[in-house]
Amino acid sequence: MRIRPSTDGTAVTPALVLGSASATSLAVIRILGRKGIPHFSVGTRGSFVSRSRWHRLCPDPQGKEPSPSSLPQCLARLPFERMALIPCTDQWVAAVADLDPSLAARFPASMAPHETIQILLDKGRFAETAVQLGVPHPRTICLGSQDDLAKLPDVAFQDAFLKPRNSRAFSERYGVKAIRFNTRAETIAFVLEARRAGFGAGRGWRRRYHRVPAS
């Protein structure tokens, strides 16, 4: 695969879009394509994203479809000396953040430090950090696997919604990023069902936001 030279005669570093069947992945490859930046994608095979005229599947010598867990092995096999990584989902962001320094140097990405990434991806830690730093934020209650919703005050159920700690896993199961509810009973029933599905403390710790009136 040949990469066109830039105006000064040097090779343009291609981008590797780590995506999914999402509007985000499609938007990224469109921007790169319209700017004339060479790019390839993984995680988009067979999806509506692959129908874009700008879509180019990443050439893997073994013909395997990479996943976040196999990203290091995939990068080591690529026939490029250097590529810029653009992760488009939480799972890909976490995979890039966990890359060995030697691979990270060869495949750079414009991302925050590893610890910051972990805080941003884990919605429970994000809420706790906002409190610690004194950052204005909606009032939040983090629910553990043993917390009893029946003991929460009525105000906790007013104009609120449930948001998972692990957004990706939750979205894959329920098709949404958050759940709105109207009554205490409705909330308790959903949380109990979610816990039975494996969204307990840690993997799917529920995050409840309350709107903060404008000052």
Backbone as JSON, one array per atom type, in Angstrom:
{
  "sequence": "MRIRPSTDGTAVTPALVLGSASATSLAVIRILGRKGIPHFSVGTRGSFVSRSRWHRLCPDPQGKEPSPSSLPQCLARLPFERMALIPCTDQWVAAVADLDPSLAARFPASMAPHETIQILLDKGRFAETAVQLGVPHPRTICLGSQDDLAKLPDVAFQDAFLKPRNSRAFSERYGVKAIRFNTRAETIAFVLEARRAGFGAGRGWRRRYHRVPAS",
  "N": [[0.85, -1.19, 0.0], [0.76, 2.04, -1.04], [1.72, 5.24, 0.15], [0.86, 8.55, -0.36], [3.13, 11.28, -1.06], [3.86, 14.26, 0.89], [3.59, 17.85, 0.43], [6.22, 18.67, 0.75], [7.66, 16.54, -0.05], [8.01, 14.44, 1.73], [6.76, 11.41, 3.21], [3.31, 11.12, 4.0], [2.04, 10.6, 7.19], [-0.11, 7.97, 7.79], [-3.47, 7.59, 9.12], [-5.0, 5.54, 11.59], [-8.1, 4.49, 12.09], [-9.82, 3.54, 14.83], [-12.6, 2.07, 15.15], [-16.22, 1.63, 15.12], [-19.54, 0.46, 14.36], [-20.76, 3.22, 14.04], [-21.87, 6.67, 14.17], [-19.81, 8.32, 14.88], [-17.41, 7.07, 14.01], [-17.9, 7.14, 11.25], [-17.98, 9.91, 10.79], [-15.34, 10.62, 11.38], [-13.78, 9.28, 9.4], [-14.77, 10.53, 7.17], [-13.96, 13.18, 7.51], [-11.17, 12.89, 7.46], [-10.86, 11.82, 4.88], [-11.84, 13.89, 3.22], [-9.95, 15.78, 3.72], [-7.81, 14.76, 2.5], [-6.13, 13.04, 3.85], [-4.39, 10.07, 4.24], [-5.89, 7.05, 5.35], [-7.0, 4.27, 7.37], [-9.31, 1.78, 8.54], [-10.5, -0.09, 11.4], [-12.73, -2.44, 12.91], [-15.05, -1.74, 11.63], [-15.95, -3.29, 9.62], [-18.33, -4.53, 7.32], [-20.36, -2.9, 8.32], [-22.62, -0.02, 8.23], [-20.86, 2.05, 8.04], [-18.83, 1.16, 6.42], [-19.77, 1.55, 3.89], [-19.22, 4.03, 3.06], [-17.59, 6.19, 0.73], [-15.11, 6.92, 1.55], [-14.14, 4.94, 3.12], [-11.69, 2.62, 4.14], [-10.53, -0.51, 4.7], [-8.28, -1.7, 7.2], [-5.19, -3.09, 6.23], [-4.52, -6.17, 7.2], [-2.04, -8.56, 7.53], [-2.71, -11.17, 8.3], [-5.35, -11.26, 7.88], [-7.22, -10.89, 9.9], [-9.87, -9.62, 11.98], [-9.29, -6.99, 13.99], [-9.58, -6.5, 17.56], [-10.24, -4.55, 20.55], [-8.8, -5.88, 22.59], [-6.89, -7.26, 21.18], [-5.31, -5.35, 20.06], [-2.46, -4.63, 20.4], [-1.14, -6.84, 19.12], [-2.18, -6.61, 16.57], [-1.19, -4.1, 15.71], [1.54, -4.63, 15.7], [1.75, -6.23, 13.48], [1.27, -4.63, 11.3], [2.02, -3.19, 8.09], [3.3, -0.7, 8.2], [5.54, 1.87, 9.09], [4.86, 3.84, 10.83], [1.91, 5.13, 12.33], [-0.92, 7.21, 13.0], [-3.1, 6.95, 15.67], [-6.63, 6.91, 16.03], [-8.9, 6.56, 18.24], [-12.33, 5.65, 18.51], [-14.23, 4.77, 20.3], [-15.04, 3.98, 23.74], [-13.85, 1.57, 24.49], [-11.77, 1.23, 22.63], [-10.31, 3.53, 23.21], [-9.41, 2.92, 25.81], [-7.82, 0.7, 25.18], [-5.8, 1.85, 23.61], [-4.67, 3.57, 25.49], [-3.48, 1.73, 27.13], [-1.32, 0.73, 25.75], [1.96, -0.6, 25.21], [4.89, 1.36, 25.86], [6.77, 1.31, 23.72], [5.24, 0.61, 21.46], [3.41, 2.66, 21.57], [4.98, 4.83, 20.92], [5.51, 4.4, 18.27], [2.98, 4.34, 17.25], [1.36, 6.9, 17.72], [-1.12, 8.79, 19.61], [-3.5, 11.37, 20.07], [-4.16, 11.96, 23.1], [-5.33, 12.13, 26.53], [-3.35, 11.75, 29.6], [-2.75, 8.4, 30.91], [-3.91, 7.88, 33.5], [-5.84, 9.89, 33.67], [-7.5, 9.15, 31.57], [-8.56, 6.76, 32.58], [-10.13, 7.72, 34.66], [-12.02, 9.25, 33.27], [-13.33, 7.31, 31.73], [-14.45, 5.55, 33.58], [-17.38, 6.0, 35.0], [-18.16, 6.2, 37.65], [-15.79, 6.85, 39.05], [-15.34, 9.24, 37.78], [-17.43, 10.86, 38.75], [-16.75, 10.91, 41.48], [-14.27, 12.19, 41.35], [-14.99, 14.71, 40.4], [-16.29, 15.7, 42.63], [-14.19, 15.74, 44.5], [-12.49, 17.64, 43.33], [-14.01, 19.86, 43.39], [-15.53, 20.62, 41.21], [-18.21, 22.1, 39.47], [-21.15, 20.19, 39.13], [-23.87, 17.97, 38.22], [-25.9, 16.76, 40.9], [-24.99, 13.66, 42.21], [-25.5, 10.22, 42.78], [-23.81, 7.35, 43.59], [-24.33, 3.99, 43.08], [-23.81, 0.99, 44.78], [-23.46, -2.63, 44.66], [-24.87, -3.62, 46.81], [-26.46, -1.61, 47.74], [-29.52, -0.26, 48.95], [-32.2, 0.79, 47.27], [-34.7, 1.38, 48.19], [-34.38, 2.73, 50.51], [-33.57, 5.24, 49.88], [-34.14, 8.78, 49.87], [-37.18, 10.47, 48.78], [-36.55, 12.64, 47.15], [-34.39, 11.82, 45.71], [-35.36, 10.55, 43.51], [-36.5, 12.35, 41.89], [-36.79, 14.01, 38.86], [-34.57, 12.7, 37.65], [-32.04, 10.42, 36.29], [-30.79, 7.17, 35.37], [-27.47, 6.17, 34.91], [-24.95, 4.14, 33.5], [-21.93, 2.79, 34.93], [-20.14, 1.5, 33.29], [-20.29, 2.35, 30.22], [-20.19, 1.25, 27.59], [-20.69, -1.59, 27.78], [-23.22, -1.52, 28.9], [-24.71, -0.14, 26.96], [-24.56, -1.94, 24.85], [-26.19, -3.98, 25.75], [-28.69, -2.78, 26.43], [-29.18, -0.89, 24.5], [-29.16, 1.84, 24.85], [-27.7, 4.8, 26.39], [-28.4, 5.72, 28.85], [-31.0, 5.57, 31.34], [-34.21, 6.77, 31.8], [-36.69, 7.37, 34.33], [-39.87, 7.18, 36.08], [-41.02, 6.58, 38.56], [-40.35, 5.44, 41.95], [-40.69, 2.66, 42.25], [-40.45, 1.75, 39.61], [-37.79, 2.39, 39.12], [-36.39, 0.8, 41.01], [-37.11, -1.76, 40.12], [-35.87, -1.84, 37.61], [-33.12, -1.56, 38.29], [-32.7, -3.86, 39.82], [-33.1, -5.82, 37.86], [-30.99, -5.17, 36.14], [-28.82, -5.71, 37.77], [-29.06, -8.46, 37.99], [-28.35, -9.07, 35.44], [-25.69, -8.74, 35.51], [-24.66, -6.23, 35.99], [-23.38, -5.11, 38.42], [-21.69, -3.76, 41.31], [-18.68, -2.18, 40.35], [-18.37, -3.4, 37.49], [-20.79, -2.41, 36.38], [-21.66, -0.17, 37.87], [-24.23, 1.86, 38.93], [-24.98, 5.16, 38.01], [-26.42, 8.06, 39.16], [-27.77, 10.97, 38.03], [-28.7, 14.24, 39.03], [-30.47, 17.06, 38.02], [-29.08, 20.28, 38.13], [-30.27, 23.35, 39.2], [-30.15, 26.28, 37.18], [-27.94, 28.92, 37.98]],
  "CA": [[0.0, 0.0, 0.0], [1.6, 3.23, -1.16], [1.22, 6.45, 0.79], [1.27, 9.69, -1.16], [4.03, 12.21, -0.38], [3.33, 15.58, 1.2], [4.1, 18.89, -0.47], [7.67, 18.8, 0.87], [8.29, 15.32, -0.53], [8.04, 13.39, 2.75], [5.55, 10.59, 3.25], [2.29, 11.53, 4.96], [1.72, 9.55, 8.15], [-1.52, 7.61, 7.71], [-4.22, 7.45, 10.36], [-5.72, 4.28, 11.79], [-9.34, 4.78, 12.82], [-10.26, 2.41, 15.64], [-14.0, 2.47, 15.23], [-17.33, 0.7, 15.28], [-20.67, 0.86, 13.53], [-21.27, 4.41, 14.71], [-21.76, 7.94, 13.46], [-18.5, 8.89, 15.19], [-16.44, 6.49, 13.08], [-18.19, 7.65, 9.92], [-17.58, 11.32, 10.74], [-13.88, 10.7, 11.38], [-13.21, 8.91, 8.1], [-15.17, 11.56, 6.21], [-13.08, 14.34, 7.7], [-9.84, 12.53, 6.96], [-10.92, 11.66, 3.44], [-12.0, 15.19, 2.57], [-8.7, 16.53, 3.89], [-6.77, 14.07, 1.74], [-5.22, 12.33, 4.75], [-4.55, 8.62, 4.08], [-6.38, 6.45, 6.59], [-7.57, 2.94, 7.32], [-10.22, 1.57, 9.67], [-10.77, -1.42, 11.94], [-13.96, -2.46, 13.69], [-16.16, -1.22, 10.83], [-16.23, -4.24, 8.52], [-19.72, -4.97, 7.16], [-21.32, -1.97, 8.89], [-22.98, 1.07, 7.33], [-19.68, 2.9, 7.88], [-18.02, 0.62, 5.32], [-20.37, 1.94, 2.61], [-18.73, 5.36, 2.7], [-16.55, 6.2, -0.29], [-13.84, 7.18, 2.2], [-13.8, 3.81, 3.98], [-10.63, 1.71, 3.72], [-10.21, -1.45, 5.77], [-6.86, -1.81, 7.5], [-4.62, -4.31, 5.66], [-3.9, -7.07, 8.18], [-1.43, -9.69, 6.82], [-3.37, -12.43, 8.65], [-6.76, -11.16, 7.53], [-8.05, -10.95, 11.09], [-10.52, -8.39, 12.4], [-8.75, -6.66, 15.31], [-10.46, -6.07, 18.65], [-9.43, -3.79, 21.53], [-7.89, -6.75, 23.34], [-5.8, -7.73, 20.32], [-4.7, -4.19, 19.39], [-0.99, -4.7, 20.31], [-0.74, -7.81, 18.1], [-2.55, -6.05, 15.27], [-0.25, -3.03, 15.36], [2.85, -5.22, 15.43], [1.73, -6.87, 12.16], [0.98, -3.68, 10.23], [3.14, -2.91, 7.2], [3.59, 0.73, 8.23], [6.51, 2.22, 10.13], [4.25, 4.76, 11.78], [0.53, 5.53, 12.06], [-1.57, 7.96, 14.08], [-4.3, 6.23, 16.09], [-7.8, 7.72, 16.38], [-9.92, 5.68, 18.82], [-13.67, 6.26, 18.45], [-15.11, 4.22, 21.33], [-14.39, 3.87, 25.05], [-13.0, 0.38, 24.54], [-10.55, 1.51, 21.87], [-9.53, 4.52, 23.98], [-8.74, 2.18, 26.89], [-6.79, -0.15, 24.58], [-4.68, 2.72, 23.22], [-4.05, 4.06, 26.73], [-2.74, 0.62, 27.76], [-0.26, 0.24, 24.87], [3.34, -0.56, 25.66], [5.53, 2.6, 25.38], [7.43, 1.15, 22.42], [4.21, 0.68, 20.43], [2.81, 4.0, 21.65], [5.87, 5.76, 20.23], [5.36, 4.14, 16.84], [1.58, 4.61, 16.9], [0.92, 7.94, 18.66], [-2.53, 9.22, 19.62], [-3.7, 12.61, 20.82], [-5.0, 11.57, 24.22], [-4.92, 12.53, 27.87], [-2.55, 10.72, 30.29], [-3.43, 7.15, 31.22], [-4.74, 7.99, 34.71], [-6.99, 10.73, 33.33], [-8.38, 8.34, 30.74], [-9.27, 5.81, 33.45], [-11.14, 8.48, 35.4], [-13.08, 9.66, 32.35], [-14.07, 6.15, 31.26], [-15.19, 4.97, 34.7], [-18.28, 7.09, 35.38], [-18.16, 6.34, 39.1], [-14.59, 7.61, 39.41], [-15.53, 10.58, 37.25], [-18.28, 11.58, 39.71], [-15.98, 11.11, 42.7], [-13.22, 13.18, 41.08], [-15.64, 16.01, 40.31], [-16.53, 16.13, 44.01], [-12.89, 16.03, 45.11], [-11.91, 18.85, 42.74], [-14.92, 20.98, 43.55], [-16.02, 21.04, 39.9], [-19.67, 22.1, 39.43], [-21.68, 19.03, 38.43], [-25.17, 17.54, 38.74], [-25.82, 15.93, 42.08], [-24.84, 12.28, 41.75], [-25.46, 9.14, 43.77], [-23.22, 6.14, 43.02], [-24.94, 2.83, 43.7], [-23.06, -0.25, 44.83], [-24.29, -3.82, 44.45], [-25.68, -3.91, 47.99], [-27.24, -0.45, 48.14], [-30.96, -0.46, 48.95], [-32.84, 1.97, 46.72], [-35.91, 1.67, 48.94], [-34.03, 3.6, 51.63], [-33.23, 6.57, 49.39], [-35.24, 9.74, 50.03], [-37.98, 10.71, 47.58], [-35.91, 13.63, 46.29], [-33.41, 11.14, 44.86], [-36.03, 10.03, 42.32], [-37.14, 13.46, 41.19], [-36.1, 14.58, 37.7], [-33.25, 12.04, 37.62], [-31.94, 9.28, 35.39], [-29.74, 6.21, 35.69], [-26.41, 6.07, 33.9], [-24.05, 3.07, 33.91], [-20.5, 3.07, 35.11], [-19.52, 0.97, 32.07], [-21.23, 2.77, 29.2], [-20.18, 0.38, 26.42], [-21.37, -2.84, 28.08], [-24.62, -1.2, 29.14], [-25.31, 0.21, 25.68], [-24.67, -3.15, 24.04], [-27.31, -4.79, 26.23], [-29.97, -2.08, 26.48], [-29.35, -0.04, 23.33], [-29.18, 3.25, 25.24], [-26.61, 5.16, 27.29], [-28.96, 6.05, 30.15], [-32.4, 5.2, 31.5], [-35.06, 7.68, 32.56], [-37.74, 6.67, 35.04], [-40.89, 8.07, 36.64], [-41.38, 6.25, 39.93], [-39.39, 4.66, 42.74], [-40.86, 1.24, 41.95], [-39.88, 1.52, 38.28], [-36.34, 2.45, 39.24], [-35.93, -0.38, 41.74], [-37.29, -2.93, 39.26], [-34.83, -1.85, 36.57], [-31.81, -1.79, 38.89], [-32.62, -5.27, 40.18], [-32.92, -6.57, 36.62], [-29.65, -4.89, 35.65], [-27.88, -6.44, 38.63], [-29.13, -9.88, 37.59], [-27.66, -9.16, 34.15], [-24.25, -8.62, 35.74], [-24.23, -4.85, 36.18], [-23.29, -4.81, 39.84], [-20.6, -2.85, 41.66], [-17.49, -2.37, 39.53], [-18.6, -3.43, 36.05], [-21.88, -1.56, 35.92], [-22.11, 0.65, 38.98], [-25.15, 2.84, 38.42], [-24.71, 6.55, 38.34], [-27.67, 8.79, 39.05], [-27.58, 12.42, 37.95], [-29.82, 15.13, 39.31], [-30.23, 18.33, 37.41], [-28.77, 21.4, 39.02], [-30.9, 24.56, 38.69], [-29.23, 27.33, 36.73], [-27.76, 29.98, 38.97]],
  "C": [[0.88, 1.24, 0.0], [0.92, 4.43, -0.52], [1.75, 7.65, 0.02], [2.22, 10.59, -0.38], [3.33, 13.53, -0.07], [3.94, 16.59, 0.25], [5.61, 19.05, -0.38], [8.41, 17.52, 0.49], [8.36, 14.2, 0.48], [6.72, 12.64, 2.74], [4.59, 11.1, 4.31], [1.99, 10.36, 5.89], [0.24, 9.21, 8.07], [-2.16, 7.5, 9.09], [-4.89, 6.09, 10.4], [-6.92, 4.59, 12.67], [-9.8, 3.51, 13.52], [-11.72, 2.65, 15.96], [-14.97, 1.36, 15.5], [-18.41, 1.13, 14.31], [-21.36, 2.05, 14.18], [-21.08, 5.65, 13.85], [-20.4, 8.58, 13.71], [-17.44, 8.38, 14.22], [-16.64, 7.03, 11.67], [-17.73, 9.09, 9.77], [-16.07, 11.46, 10.64], [-13.31, 10.37, 10.01], [-13.62, 9.91, 7.01], [-14.25, 12.77, 6.3], [-11.69, 14.06, 7.14], [-9.83, 12.44, 5.44], [-11.0, 12.99, 2.72], [-10.75, 16.06, 2.69], [-7.55, 15.87, 3.13], [-5.76, 13.34, 2.6], [-5.43, 10.82, 4.59], [-4.95, 7.98, 5.4], [-6.94, 5.06, 6.32], [-8.41, 2.75, 8.58], [-10.22, 0.12, 10.12], [-12.06, -1.31, 12.76], [-15.19, -2.0, 12.92], [-16.59, -2.16, 9.72], [-17.71, -4.63, 8.49], [-20.76, -4.02, 7.72], [-21.66, -0.88, 7.88], [-21.8, 2.01, 7.1], [-18.87, 2.46, 6.67], [-18.57, 1.0, 3.94], [-19.9, 3.34, 2.17], [-17.64, 5.25, 1.64], [-15.17, 6.41, 0.31], [-13.34, 5.99, 3.01], [-12.73, 2.93, 3.35], [-10.31, 0.78, 4.89], [-8.7, -1.54, 5.96], [-6.31, -3.12, 6.95], [-3.89, -5.14, 6.72], [-3.35, -8.28, 7.44], [-2.12, -11.02, 7.11], [-4.86, -12.4, 8.37], [-7.7, -11.22, 8.71], [-8.67, -9.59, 11.4], [-10.05, -8.06, 13.82], [-9.86, -6.29, 16.31], [-9.61, -5.27, 19.63], [-8.42, -4.65, 22.27], [-6.71, -7.23, 22.51], [-5.08, -6.59, 19.61], [-3.17, -4.27, 19.33], [-0.52, -5.66, 19.21], [-1.05, -7.29, 16.7], [-1.55, -4.99, 14.82], [1.12, -3.59, 14.99], [2.91, -5.85, 14.04], [1.59, -5.88, 11.01], [2.22, -3.36, 9.39], [3.47, -1.41, 7.1], [4.59, 1.01, 9.35], [5.87, 3.07, 11.21], [2.82, 5.07, 11.35], [0.0, 6.31, 13.25], [-2.88, 7.25, 14.41], [-5.41, 7.21, 16.47], [-8.87, 6.79, 16.92], [-11.27, 6.38, 18.89], [-14.66, 5.69, 19.45], [-14.33, 4.14, 22.63], [-13.44, 2.68, 25.08], [-11.69, 0.59, 23.78], [-9.69, 2.53, 22.58], [-8.75, 3.82, 25.08], [-7.61, 1.33, 26.34], [-5.57, 0.67, 24.18], [-3.94, 3.22, 24.45], [-3.17, 3.0, 27.38], [-1.58, 0.11, 26.9], [1.11, 0.36, 25.52], [4.01, 0.7, 25.09], [6.19, 2.47, 24.02], [6.42, 1.22, 21.27], [3.57, 2.06, 20.4], [3.67, 5.03, 20.93], [5.74, 5.62, 18.72], [3.96, 4.48, 16.34], [1.01, 5.63, 17.89], [-0.57, 8.25, 18.53], [-2.63, 10.48, 20.46], [-4.7, 12.33, 21.94], [-4.46, 12.11, 25.52], [-4.06, 11.44, 28.5], [-3.4, 9.53, 30.71], [-4.37, 7.28, 32.42], [-5.99, 8.83, 34.44], [-8.0, 9.95, 32.51], [-9.2, 7.39, 31.6], [-10.37, 6.51, 34.23], [-12.32, 8.84, 34.49], [-13.93, 8.48, 31.89], [-14.92, 5.51, 32.35], [-16.07, 6.07, 35.27], [-18.39, 7.28, 36.89], [-16.97, 7.15, 39.57], [-14.7, 9.06, 38.92], [-16.34, 11.43, 38.23], [-17.5, 11.9, 40.99], [-14.91, 12.18, 42.51], [-13.8, 14.58, 40.98], [-15.91, 16.58, 41.7], [-15.21, 16.55, 44.66], [-12.29, 17.35, 44.62], [-12.81, 20.07, 42.9], [-15.45, 21.51, 42.23], [-17.56, 21.04, 39.93], [-20.19, 20.93, 38.6], [-23.05, 18.69, 38.98], [-24.99, 16.67, 39.97], [-25.89, 14.47, 41.67], [-24.81, 11.33, 42.93], [-24.9, 7.9, 43.08], [-23.76, 4.94, 43.79], [-24.03, 1.62, 43.64], [-24.0, -1.43, 44.72], [-25.21, -4.11, 45.63], [-26.54, -2.73, 48.44], [-28.74, -0.7, 47.96], [-31.65, 0.82, 48.47], [-34.09, 2.36, 47.51], [-35.65, 2.63, 50.09], [-33.66, 5.02, 51.19], [-34.41, 7.51, 49.58], [-35.96, 9.99, 48.71], [-37.3, 11.67, 46.61], [-34.91, 12.99, 45.34], [-34.03, 10.64, 43.56], [-36.7, 11.12, 41.49], [-36.25, 13.99, 40.07], [-34.68, 14.01, 37.57], [-33.23, 10.95, 36.57], [-30.76, 8.42, 35.81], [-28.74, 6.15, 34.55], [-25.4, 5.03, 34.38], [-22.63, 3.55, 34.13], [-19.73, 2.62, 33.87], [-20.48, 1.24, 30.92], [-21.34, 1.78, 28.04], [-20.96, -0.9, 26.67], [-22.87, -2.62, 28.26], [-25.34, -0.92, 27.82], [-25.5, -1.02, 24.8], [-25.87, -4.0, 24.46], [-28.65, -4.08, 26.08], [-30.21, -1.13, 25.3], [-29.42, 1.44, 23.62], [-28.01, 3.51, 26.19], [-27.09, 5.51, 28.69], [-30.43, 5.68, 30.15], [-33.12, 6.25, 32.33], [-36.17, 6.87, 33.22], [-38.69, 7.68, 35.67], [-41.19, 7.82, 38.1], [-40.27, 5.48, 40.63], [-39.46, 3.17, 42.37], [-40.25, 0.88, 40.59], [-38.36, 1.49, 38.33], [-35.78, 1.2, 39.9], [-36.02, -1.62, 40.86], [-36.2, -2.99, 38.2], [-33.46, -2.16, 37.16], [-31.65, -3.26, 39.28], [-32.4, -6.14, 38.95], [-31.51, -6.4, 36.08], [-28.6, -5.63, 36.47], [-27.88, -7.92, 38.29], [-28.4, -10.1, 36.27], [-26.15, -8.98, 34.29], [-23.75, -7.21, 35.93], [-24.28, -4.49, 37.65], [-22.19, -3.81, 40.1], [-19.39, -3.18, 40.8], [-17.83, -2.3, 38.06], [-19.71, -2.47, 35.62], [-22.48, -0.71, 37.02], [-23.0, 1.77, 38.46], [-24.84, 4.24, 38.91], [-25.99, 7.34, 38.15], [-27.38, 10.28, 39.08], [-28.86, 13.13, 38.37], [-29.5, 16.49, 38.7], [-29.97, 19.41, 38.44], [-29.41, 22.65, 38.44], [-29.87, 25.58, 38.27], [-29.15, 28.44, 37.74], [-28.0, 31.33, 38.33]]
}
